[in-house]
CSV table of C-alpha atoms in Angstrom, one decimal:
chain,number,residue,atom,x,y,z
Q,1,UNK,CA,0.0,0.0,0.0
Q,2,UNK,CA,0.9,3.6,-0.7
Q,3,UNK,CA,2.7,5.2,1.9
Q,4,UNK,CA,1.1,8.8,2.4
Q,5,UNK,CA,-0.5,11.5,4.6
Q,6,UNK,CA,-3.2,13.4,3.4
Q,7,UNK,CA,-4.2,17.1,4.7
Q,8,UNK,CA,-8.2,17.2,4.2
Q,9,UNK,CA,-8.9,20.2,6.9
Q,10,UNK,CA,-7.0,23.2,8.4
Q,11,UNK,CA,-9.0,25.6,10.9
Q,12,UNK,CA,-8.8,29.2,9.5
Q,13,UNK,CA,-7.9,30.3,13.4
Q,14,UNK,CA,-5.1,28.1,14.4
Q,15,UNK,CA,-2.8,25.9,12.9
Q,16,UNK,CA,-4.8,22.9,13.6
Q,17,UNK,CA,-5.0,20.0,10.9
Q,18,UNK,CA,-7.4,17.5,9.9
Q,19,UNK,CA,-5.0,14.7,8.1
Q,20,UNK,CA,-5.1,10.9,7.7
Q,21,UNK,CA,-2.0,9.0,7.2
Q,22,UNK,CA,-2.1,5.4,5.4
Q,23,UNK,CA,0.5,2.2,5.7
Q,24,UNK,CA,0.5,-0.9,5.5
Q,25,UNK,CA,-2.6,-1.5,8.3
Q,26,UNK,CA,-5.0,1.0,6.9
Q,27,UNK,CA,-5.4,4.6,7.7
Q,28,UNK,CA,-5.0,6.7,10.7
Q,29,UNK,CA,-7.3,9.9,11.1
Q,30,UNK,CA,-5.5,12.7,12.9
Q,31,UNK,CA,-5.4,14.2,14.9
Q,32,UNK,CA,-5.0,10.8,16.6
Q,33,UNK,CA,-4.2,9.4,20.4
Q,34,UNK,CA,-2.0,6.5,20.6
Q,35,UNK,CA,-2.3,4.5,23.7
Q,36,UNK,CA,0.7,3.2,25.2
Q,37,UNK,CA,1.4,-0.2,24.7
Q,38,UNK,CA,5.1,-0.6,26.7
Q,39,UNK,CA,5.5,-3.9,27.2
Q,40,UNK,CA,2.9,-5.0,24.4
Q,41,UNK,CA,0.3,-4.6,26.2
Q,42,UNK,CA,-2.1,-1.5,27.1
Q,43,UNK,CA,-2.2,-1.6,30.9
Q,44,UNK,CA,-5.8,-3.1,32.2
Q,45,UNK,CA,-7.4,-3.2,28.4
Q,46,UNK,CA,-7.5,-5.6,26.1
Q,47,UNK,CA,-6.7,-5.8,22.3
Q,48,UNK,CA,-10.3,-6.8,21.4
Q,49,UNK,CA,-11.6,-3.9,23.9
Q,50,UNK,CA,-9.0,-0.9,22.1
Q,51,UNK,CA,-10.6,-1.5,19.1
Q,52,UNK,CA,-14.2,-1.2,20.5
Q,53,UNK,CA,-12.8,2.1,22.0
Q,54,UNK,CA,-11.9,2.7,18.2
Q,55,UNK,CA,-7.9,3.2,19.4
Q,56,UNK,CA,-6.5,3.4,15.4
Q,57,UNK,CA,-2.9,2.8,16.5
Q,58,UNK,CA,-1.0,1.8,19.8
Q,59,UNK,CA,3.0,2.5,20.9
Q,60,UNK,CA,5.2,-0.1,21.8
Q,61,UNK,CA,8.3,0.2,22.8
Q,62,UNK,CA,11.7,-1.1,21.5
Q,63,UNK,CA,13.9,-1.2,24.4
Q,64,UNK,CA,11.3,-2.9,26.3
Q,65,UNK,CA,10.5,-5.6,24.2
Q,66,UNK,CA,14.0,-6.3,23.4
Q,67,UNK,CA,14.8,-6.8,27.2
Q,68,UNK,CA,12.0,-8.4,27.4
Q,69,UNK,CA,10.4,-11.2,26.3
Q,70,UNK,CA,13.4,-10.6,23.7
Q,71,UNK,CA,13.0,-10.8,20.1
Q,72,UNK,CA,13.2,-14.2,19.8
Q,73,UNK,CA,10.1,-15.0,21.6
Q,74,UNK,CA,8.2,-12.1,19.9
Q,75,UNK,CA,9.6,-14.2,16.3
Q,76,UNK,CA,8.7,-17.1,17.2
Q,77,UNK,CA,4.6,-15.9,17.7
Q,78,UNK,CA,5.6,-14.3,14.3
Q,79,UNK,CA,5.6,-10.2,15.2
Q,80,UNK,CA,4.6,-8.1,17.9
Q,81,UNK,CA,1.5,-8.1,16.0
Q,82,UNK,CA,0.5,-11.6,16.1
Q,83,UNK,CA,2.1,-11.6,19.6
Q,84,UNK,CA,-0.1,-9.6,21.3
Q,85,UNK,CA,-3.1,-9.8,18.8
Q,86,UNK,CA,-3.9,-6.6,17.5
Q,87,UNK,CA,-4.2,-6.0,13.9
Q,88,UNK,CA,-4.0,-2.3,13.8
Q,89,UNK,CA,-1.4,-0.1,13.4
Q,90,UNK,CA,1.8,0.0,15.7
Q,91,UNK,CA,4.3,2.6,16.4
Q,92,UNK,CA,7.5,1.6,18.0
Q,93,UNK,CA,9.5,4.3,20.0
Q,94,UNK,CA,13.5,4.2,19.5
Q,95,UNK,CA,14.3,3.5,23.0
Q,96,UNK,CA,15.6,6.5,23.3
Q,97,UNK,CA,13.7,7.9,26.0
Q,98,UNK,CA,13.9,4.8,27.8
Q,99,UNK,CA,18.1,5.4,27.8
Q,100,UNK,CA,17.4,9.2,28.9
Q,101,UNK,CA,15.6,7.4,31.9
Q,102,UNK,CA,18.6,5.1,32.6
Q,103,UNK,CA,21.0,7.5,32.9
Q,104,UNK,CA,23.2,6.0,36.0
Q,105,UNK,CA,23.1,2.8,34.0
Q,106,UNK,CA,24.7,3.9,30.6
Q,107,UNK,CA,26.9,5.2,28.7
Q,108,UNK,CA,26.4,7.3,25.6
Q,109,UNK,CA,28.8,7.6,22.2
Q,110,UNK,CA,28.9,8.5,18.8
Q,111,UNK,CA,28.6,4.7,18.2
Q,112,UNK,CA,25.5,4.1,20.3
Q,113,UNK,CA,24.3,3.3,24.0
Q,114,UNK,CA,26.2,0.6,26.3
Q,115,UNK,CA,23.1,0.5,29.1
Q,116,UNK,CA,22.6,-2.1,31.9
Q,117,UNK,CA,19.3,-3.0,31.4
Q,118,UNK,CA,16.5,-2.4,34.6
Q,119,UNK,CA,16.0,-6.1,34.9
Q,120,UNK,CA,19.2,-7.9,35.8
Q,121,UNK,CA,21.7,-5.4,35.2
Q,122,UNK,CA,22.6,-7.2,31.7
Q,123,UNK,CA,24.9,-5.1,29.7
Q,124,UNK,CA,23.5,-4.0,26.4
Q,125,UNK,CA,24.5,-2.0,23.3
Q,126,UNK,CA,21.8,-0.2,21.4
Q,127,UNK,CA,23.3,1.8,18.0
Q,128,UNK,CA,20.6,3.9,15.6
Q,129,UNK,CA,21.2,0.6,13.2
Q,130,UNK,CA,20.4,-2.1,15.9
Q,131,UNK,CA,17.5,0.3,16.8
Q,132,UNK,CA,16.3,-0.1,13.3
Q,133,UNK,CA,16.6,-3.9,13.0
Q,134,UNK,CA,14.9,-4.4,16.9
Q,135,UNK,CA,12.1,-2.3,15.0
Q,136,UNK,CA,11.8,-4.2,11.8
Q,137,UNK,CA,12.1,-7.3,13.7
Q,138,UNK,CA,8.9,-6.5,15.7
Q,139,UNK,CA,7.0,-5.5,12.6
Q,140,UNK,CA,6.8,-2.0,13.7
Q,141,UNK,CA,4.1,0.3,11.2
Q,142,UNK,CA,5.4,2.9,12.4
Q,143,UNK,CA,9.6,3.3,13.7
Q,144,UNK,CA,11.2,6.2,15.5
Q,145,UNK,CA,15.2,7.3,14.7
Q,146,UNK,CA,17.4,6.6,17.6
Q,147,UNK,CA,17.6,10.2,19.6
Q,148,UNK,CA,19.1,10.9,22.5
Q,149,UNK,CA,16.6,12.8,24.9
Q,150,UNK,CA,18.2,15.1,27.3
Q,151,UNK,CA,16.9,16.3,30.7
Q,152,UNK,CA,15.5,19.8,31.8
Q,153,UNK,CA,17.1,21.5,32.7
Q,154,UNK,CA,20.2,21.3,30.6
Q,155,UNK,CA,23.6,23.3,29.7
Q,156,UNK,CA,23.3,24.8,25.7
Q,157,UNK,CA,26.5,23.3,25.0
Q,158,UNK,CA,25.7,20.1,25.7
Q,159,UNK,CA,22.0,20.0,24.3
Q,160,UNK,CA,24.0,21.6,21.0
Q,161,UNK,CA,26.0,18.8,21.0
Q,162,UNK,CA,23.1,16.5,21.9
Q,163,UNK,CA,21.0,17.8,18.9
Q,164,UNK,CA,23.5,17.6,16.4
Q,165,UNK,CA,24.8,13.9,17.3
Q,166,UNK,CA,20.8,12.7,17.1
Q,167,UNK,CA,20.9,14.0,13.5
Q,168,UNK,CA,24.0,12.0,12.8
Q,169,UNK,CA,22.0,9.1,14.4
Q,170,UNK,CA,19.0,10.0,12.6
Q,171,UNK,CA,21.0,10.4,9.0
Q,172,UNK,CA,22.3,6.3,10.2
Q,173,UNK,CA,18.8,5.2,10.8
Q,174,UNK,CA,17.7,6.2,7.3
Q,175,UNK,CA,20.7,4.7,5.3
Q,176,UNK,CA,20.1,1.7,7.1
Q,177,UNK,CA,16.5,1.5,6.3
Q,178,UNK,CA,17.3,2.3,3.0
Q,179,UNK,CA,19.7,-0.3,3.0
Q,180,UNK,CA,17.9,-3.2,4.3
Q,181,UNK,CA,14.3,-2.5,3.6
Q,182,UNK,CA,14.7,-5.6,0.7
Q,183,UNK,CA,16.5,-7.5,3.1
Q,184,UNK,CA,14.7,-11.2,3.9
Q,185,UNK,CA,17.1,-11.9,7.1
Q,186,UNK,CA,18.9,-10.0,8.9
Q,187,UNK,CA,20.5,-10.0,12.4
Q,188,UNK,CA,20.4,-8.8,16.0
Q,189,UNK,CA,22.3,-9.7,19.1
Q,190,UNK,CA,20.2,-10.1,22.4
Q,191,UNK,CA,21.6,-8.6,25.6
Q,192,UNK,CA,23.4,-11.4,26.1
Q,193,UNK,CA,25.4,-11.0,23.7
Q,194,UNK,CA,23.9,-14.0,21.3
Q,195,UNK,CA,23.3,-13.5,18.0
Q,196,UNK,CA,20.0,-14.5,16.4
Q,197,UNK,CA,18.6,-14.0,12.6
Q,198,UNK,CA,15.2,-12.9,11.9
Q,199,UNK,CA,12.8,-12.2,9.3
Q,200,UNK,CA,11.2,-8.8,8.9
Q,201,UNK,CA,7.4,-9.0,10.5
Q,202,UNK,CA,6.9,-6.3,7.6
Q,203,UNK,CA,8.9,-4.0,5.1
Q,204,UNK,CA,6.6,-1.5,4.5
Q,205,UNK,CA,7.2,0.7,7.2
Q,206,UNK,CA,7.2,4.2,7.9
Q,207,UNK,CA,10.5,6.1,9.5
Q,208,UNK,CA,10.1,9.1,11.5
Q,209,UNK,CA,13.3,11.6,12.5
Q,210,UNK,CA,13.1,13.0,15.7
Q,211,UNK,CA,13.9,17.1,16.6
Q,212,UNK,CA,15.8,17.7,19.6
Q,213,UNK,CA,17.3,20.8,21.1
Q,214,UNK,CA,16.3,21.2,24.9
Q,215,UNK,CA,14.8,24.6,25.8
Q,216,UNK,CA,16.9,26.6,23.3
Q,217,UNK,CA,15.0,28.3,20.2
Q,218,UNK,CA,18.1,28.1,17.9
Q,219,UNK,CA,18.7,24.5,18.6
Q,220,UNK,CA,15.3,23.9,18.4
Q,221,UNK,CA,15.3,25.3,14.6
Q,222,UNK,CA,18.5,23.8,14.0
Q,223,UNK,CA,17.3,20.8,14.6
Q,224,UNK,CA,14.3,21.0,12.9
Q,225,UNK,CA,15.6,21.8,9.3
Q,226,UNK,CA,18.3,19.4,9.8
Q,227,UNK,CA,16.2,16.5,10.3
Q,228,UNK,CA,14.0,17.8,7.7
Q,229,UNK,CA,16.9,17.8,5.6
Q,230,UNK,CA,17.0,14.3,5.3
Q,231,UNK,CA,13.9,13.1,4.5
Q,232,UNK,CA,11.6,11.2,6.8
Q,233,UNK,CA,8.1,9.9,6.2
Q,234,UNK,CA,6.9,11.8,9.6
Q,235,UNK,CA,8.6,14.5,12.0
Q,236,UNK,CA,8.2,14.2,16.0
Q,237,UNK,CA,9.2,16.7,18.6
Q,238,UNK,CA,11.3,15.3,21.5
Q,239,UNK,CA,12.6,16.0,24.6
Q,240,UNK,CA,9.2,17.6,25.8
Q,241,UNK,CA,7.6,17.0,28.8
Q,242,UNK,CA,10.5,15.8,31.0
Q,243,UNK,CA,10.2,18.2,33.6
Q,244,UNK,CA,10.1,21.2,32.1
Q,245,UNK,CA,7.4,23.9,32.4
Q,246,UNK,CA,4.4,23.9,30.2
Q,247,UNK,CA,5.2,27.3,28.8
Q,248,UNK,CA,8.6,26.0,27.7
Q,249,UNK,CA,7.1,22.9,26.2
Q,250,UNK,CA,4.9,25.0,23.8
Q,251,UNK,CA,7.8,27.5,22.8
Q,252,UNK,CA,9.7,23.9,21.9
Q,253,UNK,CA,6.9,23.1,19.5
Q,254,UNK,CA,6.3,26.8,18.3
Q,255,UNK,CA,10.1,26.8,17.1
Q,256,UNK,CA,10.1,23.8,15.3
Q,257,UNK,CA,6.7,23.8,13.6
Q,258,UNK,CA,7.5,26.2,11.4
Q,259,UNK,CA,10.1,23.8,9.5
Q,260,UNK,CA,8.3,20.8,9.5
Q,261,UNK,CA,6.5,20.3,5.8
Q,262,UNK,CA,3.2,20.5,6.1
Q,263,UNK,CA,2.7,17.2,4.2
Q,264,UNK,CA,4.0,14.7,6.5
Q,265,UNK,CA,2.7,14.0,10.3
Q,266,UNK,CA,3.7,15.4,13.3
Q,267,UNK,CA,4.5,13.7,16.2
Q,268,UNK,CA,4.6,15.4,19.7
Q,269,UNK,CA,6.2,12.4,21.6
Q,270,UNK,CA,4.7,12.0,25.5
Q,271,UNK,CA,2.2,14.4,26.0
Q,272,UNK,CA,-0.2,15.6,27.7
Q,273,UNK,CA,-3.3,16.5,29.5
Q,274,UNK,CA,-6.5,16.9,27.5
Q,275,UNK,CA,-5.9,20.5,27.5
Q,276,UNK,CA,-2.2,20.2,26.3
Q,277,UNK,CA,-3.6,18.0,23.8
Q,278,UNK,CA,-6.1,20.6,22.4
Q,279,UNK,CA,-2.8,23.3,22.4
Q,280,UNK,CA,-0.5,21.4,20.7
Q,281,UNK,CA,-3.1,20.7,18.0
Q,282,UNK,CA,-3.5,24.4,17.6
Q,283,UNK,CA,0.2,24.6,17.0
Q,284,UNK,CA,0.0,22.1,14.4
Q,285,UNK,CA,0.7,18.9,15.9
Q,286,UNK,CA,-1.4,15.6,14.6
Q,287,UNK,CA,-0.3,12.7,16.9
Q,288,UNK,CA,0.0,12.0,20.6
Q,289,UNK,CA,1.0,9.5,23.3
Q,290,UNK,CA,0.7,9.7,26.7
Q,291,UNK,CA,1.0,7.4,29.7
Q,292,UNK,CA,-1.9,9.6,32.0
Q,293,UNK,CA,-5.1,7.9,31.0
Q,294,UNK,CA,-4.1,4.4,32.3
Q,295,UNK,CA,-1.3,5.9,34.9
Q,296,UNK,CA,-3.6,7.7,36.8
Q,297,UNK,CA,-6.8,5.4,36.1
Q,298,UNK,CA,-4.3,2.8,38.7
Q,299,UNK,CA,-4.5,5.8,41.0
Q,300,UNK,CA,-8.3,6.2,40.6
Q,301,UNK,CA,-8.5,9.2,38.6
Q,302,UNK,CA,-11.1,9.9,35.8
Q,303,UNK,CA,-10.8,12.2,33.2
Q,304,UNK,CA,-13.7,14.3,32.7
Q,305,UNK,CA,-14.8,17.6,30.2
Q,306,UNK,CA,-14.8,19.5,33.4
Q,307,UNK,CA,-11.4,18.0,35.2
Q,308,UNK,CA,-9.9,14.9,36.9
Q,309,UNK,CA,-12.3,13.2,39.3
Q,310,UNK,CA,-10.6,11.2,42.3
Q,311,UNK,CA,-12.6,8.3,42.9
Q,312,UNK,CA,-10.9,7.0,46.1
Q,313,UNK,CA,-12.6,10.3,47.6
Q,314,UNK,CA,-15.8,9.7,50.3
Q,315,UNK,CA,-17.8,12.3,48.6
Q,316,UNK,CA,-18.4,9.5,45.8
Q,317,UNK,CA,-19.8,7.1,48.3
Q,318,UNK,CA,-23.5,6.9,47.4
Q,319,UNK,CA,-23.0,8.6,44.0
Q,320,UNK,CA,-25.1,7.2,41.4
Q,321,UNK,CA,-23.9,8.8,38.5
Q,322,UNK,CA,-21.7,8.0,35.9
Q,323,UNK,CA,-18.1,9.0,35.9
Q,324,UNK,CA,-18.9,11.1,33.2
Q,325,UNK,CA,-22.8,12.3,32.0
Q,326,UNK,CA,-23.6,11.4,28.5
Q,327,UNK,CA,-20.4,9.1,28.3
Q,328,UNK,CA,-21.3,6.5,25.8
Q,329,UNK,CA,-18.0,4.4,26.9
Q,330,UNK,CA,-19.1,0.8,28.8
Q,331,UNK,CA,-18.0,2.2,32.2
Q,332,UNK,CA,-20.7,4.8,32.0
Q,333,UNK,CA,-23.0,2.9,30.6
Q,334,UNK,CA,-23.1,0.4,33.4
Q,335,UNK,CA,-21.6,1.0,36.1
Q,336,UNK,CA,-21.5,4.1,39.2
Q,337,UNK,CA,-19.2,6.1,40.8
Q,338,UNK,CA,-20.4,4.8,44.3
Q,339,UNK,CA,-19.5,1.1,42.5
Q,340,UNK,CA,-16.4,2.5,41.0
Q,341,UNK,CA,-15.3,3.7,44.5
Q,342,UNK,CA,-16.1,0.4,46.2
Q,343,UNK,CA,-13.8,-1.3,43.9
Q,344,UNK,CA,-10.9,1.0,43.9
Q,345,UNK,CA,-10.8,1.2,48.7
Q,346,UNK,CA,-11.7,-3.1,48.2
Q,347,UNK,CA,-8.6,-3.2,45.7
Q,348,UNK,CA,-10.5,-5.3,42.9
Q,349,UNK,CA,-9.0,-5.3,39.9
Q,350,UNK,CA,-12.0,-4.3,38.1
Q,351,UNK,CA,-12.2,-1.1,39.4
Q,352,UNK,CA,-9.2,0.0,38.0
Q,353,UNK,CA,-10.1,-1.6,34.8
Q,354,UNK,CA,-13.5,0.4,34.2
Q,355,UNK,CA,-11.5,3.6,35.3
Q,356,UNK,CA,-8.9,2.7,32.7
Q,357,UNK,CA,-11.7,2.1,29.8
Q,358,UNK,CA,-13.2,5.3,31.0
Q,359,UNK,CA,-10.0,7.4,30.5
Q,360,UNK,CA,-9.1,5.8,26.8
Q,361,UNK,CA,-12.3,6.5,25.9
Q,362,UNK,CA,-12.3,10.4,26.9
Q,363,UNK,CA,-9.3,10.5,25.3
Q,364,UNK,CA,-9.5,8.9,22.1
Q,365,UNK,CA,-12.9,10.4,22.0
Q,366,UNK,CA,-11.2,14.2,22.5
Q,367,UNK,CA,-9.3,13.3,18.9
Q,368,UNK,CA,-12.3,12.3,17.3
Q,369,UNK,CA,-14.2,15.3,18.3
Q,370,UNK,CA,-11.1,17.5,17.7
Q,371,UNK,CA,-11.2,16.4,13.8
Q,372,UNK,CA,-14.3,17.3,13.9
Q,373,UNK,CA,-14.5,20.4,14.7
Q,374,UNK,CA,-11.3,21.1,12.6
Q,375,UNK,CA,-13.6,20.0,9.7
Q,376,UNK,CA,-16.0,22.5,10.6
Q,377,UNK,CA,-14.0,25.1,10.8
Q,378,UNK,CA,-15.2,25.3,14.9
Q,379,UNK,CA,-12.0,24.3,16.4
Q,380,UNK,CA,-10.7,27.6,17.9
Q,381,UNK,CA,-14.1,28.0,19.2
Q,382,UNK,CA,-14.1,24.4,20.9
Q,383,UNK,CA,-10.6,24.6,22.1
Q,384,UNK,CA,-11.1,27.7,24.4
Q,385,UNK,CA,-14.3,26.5,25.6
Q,386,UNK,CA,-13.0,23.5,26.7
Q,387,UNK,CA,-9.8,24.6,28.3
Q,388,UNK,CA,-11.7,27.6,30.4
Q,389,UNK,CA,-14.0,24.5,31.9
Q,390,UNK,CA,-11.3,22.0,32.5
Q,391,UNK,CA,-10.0,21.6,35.7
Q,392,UNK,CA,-8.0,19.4,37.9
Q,393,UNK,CA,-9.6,19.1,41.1
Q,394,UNK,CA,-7.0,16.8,42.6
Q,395,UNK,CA,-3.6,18.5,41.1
Q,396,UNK,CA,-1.0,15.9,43.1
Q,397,UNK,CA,-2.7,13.3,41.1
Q,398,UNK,CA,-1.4,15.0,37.7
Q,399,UNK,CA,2.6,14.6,39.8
């Protein structure tokens, strides 16, 4: 299939977009919510109950799966696909902001990243080209350059440096792609330092480069055109959202929007809060990931239109309402908050569960009212509305 994205909307106030971008799975509408699938699993949900939340594409993530179950499990159940059975769309983060997370456990060089992994302590070595064949190998859709994600707050110099070596990285992920897209075997070493062959889950796969550059505006643009320089099929925005604050994460997007070609997606990686959502699709963004929905559902926090609800609190004793009025998701169709609260202070399982179906669904449902408005040219209007009502009642549970 045709690899392409498609602008069909743009709102005439902001710079939101209405796109829809097709592989090898079928199409994704933006701007689209991708629930995170770490380990290859969406925490609490099911495979068959994503696609009844109509979830078009989940993350998984490389360094992860590569520790474990290991590639060789995943290739002998024939892809992370057929691993975990789900037949959409999956997008498969570098690992890179898994190494930024590690940083007392590895070491970083031009050549790659020598890490001990979180597990056992196993020494590891992940380069952008073995980053590239742990994502072919798990039949990603969708697979991220290998970038190196630096802290907030950091020293110029050394997010200058940082930016410019995740181009070099980025410009070594492409050639390899280009290289070995044809490929029927190729060949990655586990942790262990064994070396296995494998057969691609799938070739047609998109590549996206990833723009660095810390808090900086001339890195940021730097970065930008440089990685736009060499070609991708789709741009993300990095290093947002690791502890910076929220003004500084929009100025990160505003500096490198304007460089990103309006005919490819854009990716801002690990955000946000339904309002963050809403703002970075006014500056242009189309896809989003975030760990909040399930995160805090485990806590017992609900998103609503009006704010975070916490569940475990005794005012929702005797409550007989839904989470959420005129929520079509299951969880509001069936069950109450009083119920919802039972489960959560008795520490079933379920309770956590509906909580976590609830939250998808607000989310996923916030894209799909998003493109609409876009397509009616209402967006602006929606956007401002909705971010004056939202509030979070409980802000520690946001931490």
């Amino acid at each position: 299939m045709q690899k392409m994205f498609e602008l069909l909307a743009q709102d005439c106030r902001t710079k939101a977009r209405r796109g829809r971008l097709t592989g090898t799975r079928g199409a994704i509408d933006t701007p689209a919510f991708m629930p995170i699938g770490t380990q290859g699993s969406v925490k609490a949900v099911s495979p068959r109950e994503l696609r009844e939340l109509n979830a078009q594409i989940i993350l998984g993530n490389t360094y992860h799966l590569f520790v474990r179950p290991g590639l060789d499990v995943i290739k002998h159940f024939g892809g992370l696909h057929k691993f975990m059975n789900w037949d959409g769309p999956i997008l498969t983060d570098s690992g890179g902001y898994q190494i930024f997370s590690l940083a007392k456990l590895r070491k970083i060089t031009e050549d790659g990243v020598e890490f001990q992994n979180h597990i056992d302590g196993t020494r590891a070595f992940i380069s952008p080209e073995i980053a590239m064949e742990i994502q072919l190998a798990l039949g990603s859709d969708i697979a991220m350059a290998l970038d190196e994600c630096v802290p907030y707050p950091c020293e110029y110099d050394y997010a200058a440096q940082s930016a410019e070596m995740t181009t070099r990285w980025a410009k070594r992920c492409k050639k390899w792609k280009e290289e070995n897209d044809e490929r029927s075997t190729f060949n990655v070493q586990r942790p262990t330092g064994e070396s296995i062959n494998y057969e691609p889950s799938t070739i047609d796969s998109l590549l996206f480069g990833i723009v660095q550059g810390a808090t900086f505006e001339d890195l940021r643009k730097a970065s930008a055109q440089a990685i736009v320089d060499l070609g991708f099929d789709g741009y993300a925005i990095g290093g947002v959202s690791v502890g910076e604050p929220e003004e500084e994460m929009m100025r990160a997007v505003e500096w490198a929007e304007p460089f990103l070609p309006p005919d490819k997606p854009r990716y801002a990686m690990g955000l946000g809060t339904p309002p963050q959502l809403l703002e970075m699709i006014a500056r242009g963004m189309d896809m989003f990931d975030c760990v909040l929905p399930t995160r805090l559902a485990r806590n017992g926090t609900a998103f609503t239109a009006t704010g975070t609800l916490n569940l475990k609190n005794a005012e929702f004793t005797r409550d007989k309402r839904p989470v959420e009025e005129n929520c079509t998701c299951p969880t509001c169709r069936e069950f109450s908050r009083g119920y919802i609260r039972h489960l959560i202070k008795a520490e079933e399982i379920l309770g956590l569960r509906l909580i976590t179906v609830h939250n998808l669904h607000f989310y996923l449902n916030l894209m799909s009212r998003a493109r609409d408005e876009i397509q009616r040219e209402t967006f602006d209007q929606f956007r401002k509305a909705f971010v004056g009502e939202y509030k979070t009642r409980d802000a520690t549970t946001l931490e």
